[in-house]
Amino acid sequence: MERINRVLAIHDISGFGKCSLTVALPVISACGIETTVMPTAVLSTHTGGFTGYTWRDLTSDMQPMADHWKSINIGFDAIYSGYLGSFEQIEIVKSIVKDFKEENSFFLCDPAMADHGKMYALFDMNFAKKMAELCSLADIIVPNFTEAAFMTGEEYKEGPYTKEYVEDMLVKLAALGPKKIVLTGVYFDSDNLGCACYDNGNIEYIMMPRLEGVYHGTGDVFASSLCGALMCRKSLKKATEIAAKFTCGCIERTLKYTPDVRYGVAFEGELPKLIKELGLYE
Ligand code: PXL
């Protein structure tokens, strides 16, 4: 009997603030894809701009969860990792990828750890080196410019960028191992912002009009919708277009509702448009 395509999403649960699993689960499910979750930690909020958050570490549950799934023959068509809390968690994800990735499945790694030239709270540059090791096992990676610079050892630069700088960065990222890369935060002028898509040496740009507001969790909204679209068998370029459009729609909607950038984006009301873009249930 056929089953619905299934993704294993490995991220933390930040109770409030709409990022990681509270984004990945609804977004990928809306794409018609079954989502298994491996929570790596439970926090009261994400760490971006809040203080006093709780942190319940779940590292010691990760391998036993994977072992249990193995014992009952659960398989995955994709593995999607995001925010990870420690070197040990990265090592566990590496071993899960080795154990569970099958011939026709993919591993999408979002090295969520830095933005705007700075590592997130709790991380240092050694963590970026370790994350680069995980990215080397991935089929697809989705770094922003800061993560890309920190993983390749390049100097982080603010844009506007030149094509030469962007494409040089893509080549350095590809040298880590992944055949497909979606580099976010690319801009050549002040009006447009988008992504560079690297697919086995072929480079394309997906640019959108730049929107005001730097909201938390947009990286997770983008990577989760990209994962969902790829699972719906869209090409990397098409999936990137769908994810970029969805993310911009979420930001536009948020500008009307949420004054606090830490509260995440109002992705909920945009899900019907995402479903339509994917051509689901027609
Ligand atoms: O969206 C990335 C993210 C996920 N999870 C936690 C975070 C962050 C970014 O700061 O703090 C806990």
Short mmCIF file of N, CA and C in Angstrom, two decimals, residues 65-209:
data_model
loop_
_atom_site.label_atom_id
_atom_site.label_comp_id
_atom_site.label_asym_id
_atom_site.label_seq_id
_atom_site.Cartn_x
_atom_site.Cartn_y
_atom_site.Cartn_z
N MET A 65 14.61 7.76 20.46
CA MET A 65 13.45 7.96 19.56
C MET A 65 13.75 7.34 18.20
N ALA A 66 14.96 7.64 17.69
CA ALA A 66 15.35 7.10 16.37
C ALA A 66 15.39 5.57 16.42
N ASP A 67 15.93 5.02 17.51
CA ASP A 67 16.03 3.55 17.63
C ASP A 67 14.64 2.92 17.64
N HIS A 68 13.72 3.58 18.32
CA HIS A 68 12.35 3.05 18.36
C HIS A 68 11.73 3.04 16.96
N TRP A 69 11.90 4.15 16.23
CA TRP A 69 11.34 4.20 14.86
C TRP A 69 11.94 3.08 14.00
N LYS A 70 13.25 2.87 14.16
CA LYS A 70 13.91 1.78 13.39
C LYS A 70 13.26 0.44 13.73
N SER A 71 13.01 0.24 15.03
CA SER A 71 12.50 -1.06 15.47
C SER A 71 11.09 -1.33 14.96
N ILE A 72 10.34 -0.27 14.63
CA ILE A 72 8.99 -0.49 14.10
C ILE A 72 8.92 -0.13 12.60
N ASN A 73 10.09 -0.14 11.97
CA ASN A 73 10.19 0.03 10.51
C ASN A 73 9.62 1.33 9.97
N ILE A 74 9.85 2.43 10.66
CA ILE A 74 9.41 3.72 10.14
C ILE A 74 10.52 4.30 9.27
N GLY A 75 10.17 4.70 8.06
CA GLY A 75 11.15 5.29 7.15
C GLY A 75 10.74 6.71 6.77
N PHE A 76 11.68 7.46 6.23
CA PHE A 76 11.41 8.87 5.89
C PHE A 76 11.84 9.16 4.45
N ASP A 77 11.06 10.03 3.78
CA ASP A 77 11.41 10.43 2.42
C ASP A 77 12.32 11.65 2.44
N ALA A 78 12.37 12.31 3.59
CA ALA A 78 13.31 13.42 3.75
C ALA A 78 13.59 13.62 5.24
N ILE A 79 14.77 14.13 5.51
CA ILE A 79 15.13 14.54 6.87
C ILE A 79 15.43 16.03 6.77
N TYR A 80 14.85 16.79 7.68
CA TYR A 80 15.00 18.26 7.63
C TYR A 80 15.44 18.72 9.02
N SER A 81 16.69 19.18 9.13
CA SER A 81 17.16 19.67 10.44
C SER A 81 17.28 21.18 10.43
N GLY A 82 17.04 21.77 11.59
CA GLY A 82 17.16 23.22 11.75
C GLY A 82 18.00 23.52 12.98
N TYR A 83 17.49 24.40 13.83
CA TYR A 83 18.22 24.83 15.03
C TYR A 83 18.61 23.62 15.89
N LEU A 84 19.89 23.49 16.19
CA LEU A 84 20.37 22.41 17.06
C LEU A 84 21.16 23.06 18.19
N GLY A 85 21.06 22.47 19.39
CA GLY A 85 21.56 23.17 20.56
C GLY A 85 22.99 22.88 20.97
N SER A 86 23.62 21.84 20.43
CA SER A 86 24.96 21.48 20.93
C SER A 86 25.71 20.63 19.92
N PHE A 87 27.01 20.46 20.15
CA PHE A 87 27.84 19.57 19.33
C PHE A 87 27.27 18.16 19.36
N GLU A 88 26.84 17.76 20.57
CA GLU A 88 26.33 16.39 20.73
C GLU A 88 25.08 16.18 19.86
N GLN A 89 24.21 17.19 19.81
CA GLN A 89 23.01 17.06 18.98
C GLN A 89 23.39 16.95 17.50
N ILE A 90 24.41 17.69 17.09
CA ILE A 90 24.85 17.60 15.69
C ILE A 90 25.35 16.19 15.40
N GLU A 91 26.12 15.61 16.35
CA GLU A 91 26.62 14.24 16.16
C GLU A 91 25.46 13.26 16.03
N ILE A 92 24.42 13.43 16.85
CA ILE A 92 23.27 12.52 16.79
C ILE A 92 22.55 12.66 15.45
N VAL A 93 22.39 13.90 14.98
CA VAL A 93 21.71 14.10 13.68
C VAL A 93 22.53 13.45 12.56
N LYS A 94 23.87 13.57 12.65
CA LYS A 94 24.71 12.91 11.64
C LYS A 94 24.42 11.42 11.60
N SER A 95 24.32 10.81 12.79
CA SER A 95 24.11 9.36 12.81
C SER A 95 22.70 9.00 12.35
N ILE A 96 21.72 9.86 12.64
CA ILE A 96 20.35 9.62 12.16
C ILE A 96 20.31 9.68 10.62
N VAL A 97 21.03 10.64 10.05
CA VAL A 97 21.07 10.76 8.59
C VAL A 97 21.70 9.49 8.01
N LYS A 98 22.78 9.02 8.61
CA LYS A 98 23.44 7.81 8.10
C LYS A 98 22.51 6.61 8.19
N ASP A 99 21.74 6.52 9.27
CA ASP A 99 20.86 5.36 9.48
C ASP A 99 19.59 5.40 8.64
N PHE A 100 19.04 6.60 8.42
CA PHE A 100 17.69 6.68 7.85
C PHE A 100 17.63 7.16 6.40
N LYS A 101 18.69 7.82 5.91
CA LYS A 101 18.56 8.36 4.55
C LYS A 101 18.64 7.22 3.55
N GLU A 102 17.60 7.18 2.68
CA GLU A 102 17.56 6.11 1.69
C GLU A 102 17.93 6.67 0.32
N GLU A 103 17.95 5.77 -0.66
CA GLU A 103 18.42 6.17 -1.99
C GLU A 103 17.64 7.36 -2.57
N ASN A 104 16.31 7.32 -2.44
CA ASN A 104 15.51 8.39 -3.06
C ASN A 104 15.07 9.47 -2.08
N SER A 105 15.66 9.49 -0.92
CA SER A 105 15.26 10.51 0.05
C SER A 105 16.33 11.61 0.07
N PHE A 106 15.99 12.74 0.68
CA PHE A 106 17.02 13.79 0.76
C PHE A 106 17.16 14.30 2.19
N PHE A 107 18.33 14.87 2.45
CA PHE A 107 18.59 15.52 3.74
C PHE A 107 18.74 17.01 3.48
N LEU A 108 17.81 17.78 4.04
CA LEU A 108 17.83 19.25 3.92
C LEU A 108 18.32 19.80 5.25
N CYS A 109 19.45 20.49 5.23
CA CYS A 109 20.00 21.04 6.47
C CYS A 109 19.94 22.57 6.44
N ASP A 110 19.19 23.12 7.38
CA ASP A 110 19.19 24.58 7.57
C ASP A 110 20.13 24.85 8.74
N PRO A 111 21.31 25.41 8.47
CA PRO A 111 22.28 25.61 9.57
C PRO A 111 21.91 26.80 10.44
N ALA A 112 20.68 26.79 10.96
CA ALA A 112 20.13 27.94 11.70
C ALA A 112 20.98 28.23 12.94
N MET A 113 21.82 29.23 12.89
CA MET A 113 22.71 29.52 14.03
C MET A 113 23.19 30.97 14.06
N ALA A 114 22.91 31.75 13.00
CA ALA A 114 23.47 33.11 12.94
C ALA A 114 22.68 33.97 11.96
N ASP A 115 22.77 35.27 12.14
CA ASP A 115 22.15 36.20 11.18
C ASP A 115 22.77 37.59 11.38
N HIS A 116 22.69 38.42 10.37
CA HIS A 116 23.16 39.80 10.43
C HIS A 116 24.58 39.92 10.99
N GLY A 117 25.45 38.98 10.59
CA GLY A 117 26.87 39.06 10.97
C GLY A 117 27.19 38.55 12.36
N LYS A 118 26.18 37.98 13.05
CA LYS A 118 26.43 37.53 14.44
C LYS A 118 25.87 36.14 14.68
N MET A 119 26.57 35.35 15.51
CA MET A 119 26.02 34.06 15.93
C MET A 119 24.84 34.33 16.85
N TYR A 120 23.83 33.44 16.86
CA TYR A 120 22.73 33.56 17.82
C TYR A 120 23.28 33.41 19.23
N ALA A 121 22.48 33.86 20.22
CA ALA A 121 22.83 33.68 21.64
C ALA A 121 23.19 32.21 21.85
N LEU A 122 24.14 31.93 22.72
CA LEU A 122 24.54 30.57 23.13
C LEU A 122 25.54 29.89 22.18
N PHE A 123 25.83 30.47 20.99
CA PHE A 123 26.74 29.79 20.06
C PHE A 123 28.03 30.58 19.85
N ASP A 124 29.12 29.85 19.55
CA ASP A 124 30.36 30.53 19.17
C ASP A 124 30.82 30.02 17.80
N MET A 125 31.98 30.50 17.35
CA MET A 125 32.43 30.16 15.99
C MET A 125 32.78 28.68 15.84
N ASN A 126 33.14 28.01 16.94
CA ASN A 126 33.42 26.57 16.83
C ASN A 126 32.17 25.81 16.40
N PHE A 127 31.01 26.36 16.83
CA PHE A 127 29.75 25.72 16.47
C PHE A 127 29.54 25.78 14.95
N ALA A 128 29.98 26.88 14.35
CA ALA A 128 29.83 27.02 12.89
C ALA A 128 30.65 25.95 12.16
N LYS A 129 31.84 25.64 12.70
CA LYS A 129 32.68 24.60 12.09
C LYS A 129 32.00 23.25 12.17
N LYS A 130 31.38 23.01 13.32
CA LYS A 130 30.69 21.74 13.54
C LYS A 130 29.46 21.64 12.61
N MET A 131 28.76 22.76 12.46
CA MET A 131 27.59 22.77 11.58
C MET A 131 28.01 22.53 10.13
N ALA A 132 29.19 23.02 9.77
CA ALA A 132 29.69 22.78 8.40
C ALA A 132 29.87 21.27 8.17
N GLU A 133 30.24 20.54 9.22
CA GLU A 133 30.38 19.07 9.09
C GLU A 133 29.04 18.44 8.78
N LEU A 134 27.98 18.94 9.45
CA LEU A 134 26.64 18.39 9.19
C LEU A 134 26.19 18.75 7.76
N CYS A 135 26.48 19.98 7.37
CA CYS A 135 26.10 20.42 6.00
C CYS A 135 26.80 19.57 4.94
N SER A 136 27.97 19.04 5.28
CA SER A 136 28.69 18.25 4.28
C SER A 136 27.96 16.94 3.99
N LEU A 137 27.06 16.52 4.88
CA LEU A 137 26.27 15.29 4.62
C LEU A 137 24.97 15.59 3.90
N ALA A 138 24.65 16.88 3.74
CA ALA A 138 23.33 17.26 3.24
C ALA A 138 23.26 17.23 1.71
N ASP A 139 22.05 16.97 1.20
CA ASP A 139 21.80 17.10 -0.24
C ASP A 139 21.52 18.56 -0.57
N ILE A 140 20.84 19.23 0.36
CA ILE A 140 20.44 20.63 0.14
C ILE A 140 20.73 21.40 1.43
N ILE A 141 21.34 22.58 1.31
CA ILE A 141 21.51 23.45 2.48
C ILE A 141 20.88 24.82 2.20
N VAL A 142 20.46 25.47 3.28
CA VAL A 142 19.73 26.76 3.15
C VAL A 142 20.35 27.80 4.09
N PRO A 143 21.60 28.16 3.88
CA PRO A 143 22.21 29.15 4.79
C PRO A 143 21.85 30.58 4.40
N ASN A 144 21.88 31.49 5.37
CA ASN A 144 21.86 32.91 5.02
C ASN A 144 23.33 33.33 4.83
N PHE A 145 23.57 34.59 4.51
CA PHE A 145 24.95 35.03 4.24
C PHE A 145 25.87 34.89 5.44
N THR A 146 25.32 35.16 6.63
CA THR A 146 26.16 35.07 7.83
C THR A 146 26.60 33.63 8.05
N GLU A 147 25.63 32.71 7.96
CA GLU A 147 25.96 31.29 8.17
C GLU A 147 26.93 30.80 7.10
N ALA A 148 26.70 31.25 5.86
CA ALA A 148 27.58 30.85 4.76
C ALA A 148 29.02 31.32 5.03
N ALA A 149 29.16 32.58 5.45
CA ALA A 149 30.50 33.12 5.70
C ALA A 149 31.16 32.37 6.86
N PHE A 150 30.41 32.14 7.94
CA PHE A 150 31.00 31.50 9.12
C PHE A 150 31.38 30.04 8.84
N MET A 151 30.61 29.37 7.97
CA MET A 151 30.93 27.95 7.70
C MET A 151 32.07 27.80 6.72
N THR A 152 32.24 28.78 5.82
CA THR A 152 33.32 28.66 4.83
C THR A 152 34.59 29.36 5.30
N GLY A 153 34.50 30.11 6.43
CA GLY A 153 35.67 30.83 6.93
C GLY A 153 35.90 32.14 6.18
N GLU A 154 34.93 32.54 5.36
CA GLU A 154 35.04 33.82 4.64
C GLU A 154 34.65 34.98 5.58
N GLU A 155 35.09 36.17 5.20
CA GLU A 155 34.70 37.35 5.98
C GLU A 155 33.23 37.66 5.68
N TYR A 156 32.44 37.98 6.73
CA TYR A 156 31.04 38.35 6.50
C TYR A 156 30.99 39.78 5.97
N LYS A 157 30.24 39.95 4.89
CA LYS A 157 30.09 41.31 4.33
C LYS A 157 28.63 41.68 4.24
N GLU A 158 28.33 42.94 4.48
CA GLU A 158 26.98 43.45 4.22
C GLU A 158 26.87 43.68 2.71
N GLY A 159 25.64 43.59 2.17
CA GLY A 159 25.44 43.90 0.76
C GLY A 159 25.37 45.40 0.55
N PRO A 160 25.01 45.89 -0.63
CA PRO A 160 24.70 45.08 -1.81
C PRO A 160 25.91 44.27 -2.29
N TYR A 161 25.61 43.05 -2.75
CA TYR A 161 26.67 42.12 -3.16
C TYR A 161 26.91 42.24 -4.66
N THR A 162 28.03 41.68 -5.09
CA THR A 162 28.26 41.52 -6.53
C THR A 162 27.99 40.05 -6.85
N LYS A 163 27.65 39.79 -8.13
CA LYS A 163 27.42 38.39 -8.54
C LYS A 163 28.68 37.56 -8.27
N GLU A 164 29.81 38.18 -8.46
CA GLU A 164 31.07 37.48 -8.26
C GLU A 164 31.20 36.98 -6.82
N TYR A 165 30.88 37.86 -5.86
CA TYR A 165 30.98 37.50 -4.44
C TYR A 165 29.98 36.38 -4.11
N VAL A 166 28.74 36.52 -4.62
CA VAL A 166 27.70 35.53 -4.32
C VAL A 166 28.10 34.17 -4.90
N GLU A 167 28.57 34.19 -6.14
CA GLU A 167 28.85 32.91 -6.82
C GLU A 167 30.10 32.25 -6.26
N ASP A 168 31.04 33.08 -5.81
CA ASP A 168 32.23 32.55 -5.15
C ASP A 168 31.82 31.86 -3.83
N MET A 169 30.88 32.48 -3.12
CA MET A 169 30.39 31.90 -1.86
C MET A 169 29.70 30.56 -2.14
N LEU A 170 28.90 30.52 -3.21
CA LEU A 170 28.19 29.27 -3.55
C LEU A 170 29.19 28.15 -3.85
N VAL A 171 30.24 28.49 -4.57
CA VAL A 171 31.24 27.47 -4.92
C VAL A 171 31.93 26.96 -3.64
N LYS A 172 32.20 27.88 -2.71
CA LYS A 172 32.85 27.46 -1.45
C LYS A 172 31.91 26.58 -0.62
N LEU A 173 30.62 26.93 -0.64
CA LEU A 173 29.64 26.11 0.11
C LEU A 173 29.52 24.73 -0.54
N ALA A 174 29.51 24.70 -1.88
CA ALA A 174 29.39 23.42 -2.58
C ALA A 174 30.60 22.53 -2.27
N ALA A 175 31.76 23.18 -2.03
CA ALA A 175 32.96 22.40 -1.72
C ALA A 175 32.82 21.65 -0.39
N LEU A 176 31.88 22.11 0.46
CA LEU A 176 31.63 21.37 1.72
C LEU A 176 30.99 20.01 1.41
N GLY A 177 30.24 19.92 0.29
CA GLY A 177 29.61 18.63 -0.06
C GLY A 177 28.24 18.70 -0.73
N PRO A 178 27.34 19.63 -0.30
CA PRO A 178 25.98 19.59 -0.87
C PRO A 178 25.94 19.95 -2.36
N LYS A 179 25.06 19.25 -3.08
CA LYS A 179 24.94 19.50 -4.53
C LYS A 179 23.95 20.63 -4.80
N LYS A 180 23.10 20.92 -3.80
CA LYS A 180 22.10 21.97 -3.97
C LYS A 180 22.18 22.93 -2.80
N ILE A 181 22.13 24.23 -3.13
CA ILE A 181 22.24 25.26 -2.10
C ILE A 181 21.24 26.36 -2.40
N VAL A 182 20.53 26.80 -1.37
CA VAL A 182 19.72 28.02 -1.53
C VAL A 182 20.29 29.02 -0.54
N LEU A 183 20.99 30.01 -1.07
CA LEU A 183 21.62 31.04 -0.23
C LEU A 183 20.64 32.20 -0.12
N THR A 184 20.26 32.54 1.12
CA THR A 184 19.24 33.58 1.31
C THR A 184 19.88 34.92 1.67
N GLY A 185 19.11 35.98 1.53
CA GLY A 185 19.60 37.31 1.89
C GLY A 185 20.47 37.93 0.81
N VAL A 186 20.25 37.50 -0.45
CA VAL A 186 21.05 38.03 -1.56
C VAL A 186 20.42 39.34 -2.05
N TYR A 187 21.20 40.40 -2.20
CA TYR A 187 20.69 41.61 -2.85
C TYR A 187 21.80 42.36 -3.58
N PHE A 188 21.39 42.93 -4.72
CA PHE A 188 22.34 43.66 -5.57
C PHE A 188 22.03 45.16 -5.57
N ASP A 189 20.85 45.52 -5.02
CA ASP A 189 20.45 46.94 -4.91
C ASP A 189 19.51 47.05 -3.72
N SER A 190 19.03 48.25 -3.41
CA SER A 190 18.24 48.41 -2.19
C SER A 190 16.75 48.06 -2.40
N ASP A 191 16.33 47.78 -3.62
CA ASP A 191 14.90 47.53 -3.88
C ASP A 191 14.49 46.06 -3.80
N ASN A 192 15.40 45.16 -4.07
CA ASN A 192 15.05 43.74 -4.16
C ASN A 192 15.92 42.90 -3.25
N LEU A 193 15.33 41.78 -2.81
CA LEU A 193 16.04 40.87 -1.91
C LEU A 193 15.60 39.46 -2.29
N GLY A 194 16.50 38.51 -2.24
CA GLY A 194 16.09 37.17 -2.64
C GLY A 194 17.12 36.12 -2.35
N CYS A 195 17.16 35.10 -3.22
CA CYS A 195 18.01 33.94 -2.98
C CYS A 195 18.80 33.61 -4.24
N ALA A 196 19.93 32.97 -4.02
CA ALA A 196 20.67 32.37 -5.13
C ALA A 196 20.51 30.87 -5.00
N CYS A 197 20.10 30.24 -6.10
CA CYS A 197 19.85 28.80 -6.13
C CYS A 197 20.99 28.13 -6.87
N TYR A 198 21.70 27.25 -6.23
CA TYR A 198 22.79 26.51 -6.87
C TYR A 198 22.34 25.06 -7.00
N ASP A 199 22.28 24.59 -8.22
CA ASP A 199 21.82 23.22 -8.44
C ASP A 199 22.84 22.50 -9.32
N ASN A 200 23.68 21.72 -8.70
CA ASN A 200 24.72 20.97 -9.43
C ASN A 200 25.54 21.87 -10.37
N GLY A 201 25.91 23.03 -9.87
CA GLY A 201 26.78 23.93 -10.67
C GLY A 201 26.02 25.01 -11.42
N ASN A 202 24.70 24.84 -11.55
CA ASN A 202 23.89 25.82 -12.27
C ASN A 202 23.34 26.85 -11.27
N ILE A 203 23.50 28.15 -11.56
CA ILE A 203 23.08 29.18 -10.60
C ILE A 203 21.94 30.03 -11.15
N GLU A 204 20.89 30.20 -10.33
CA GLU A 204 19.77 31.08 -10.73
C GLU A 204 19.42 31.98 -9.54
N TYR A 205 18.86 33.14 -9.86
CA TYR A 205 18.48 34.08 -8.80
C TYR A 205 16.97 34.22 -8.73
N ILE A 206 16.42 34.22 -7.53
CA ILE A 206 14.99 34.44 -7.33
C ILE A 206 14.89 35.70 -6.48
N MET A 207 14.50 36.80 -7.10
CA MET A 207 14.48 38.07 -6.37
C MET A 207 13.04 38.54 -6.16
N MET A 208 12.78 39.15 -5.01
CA MET A 208 11.45 39.67 -4.67
C MET A 208 11.62 41.13 -4.23
N PRO A 209 10.55 41.95 -4.33
CA PRO A 209 10.67 43.33 -3.81
C PRO A 209 10.98 43.29 -2.31
#
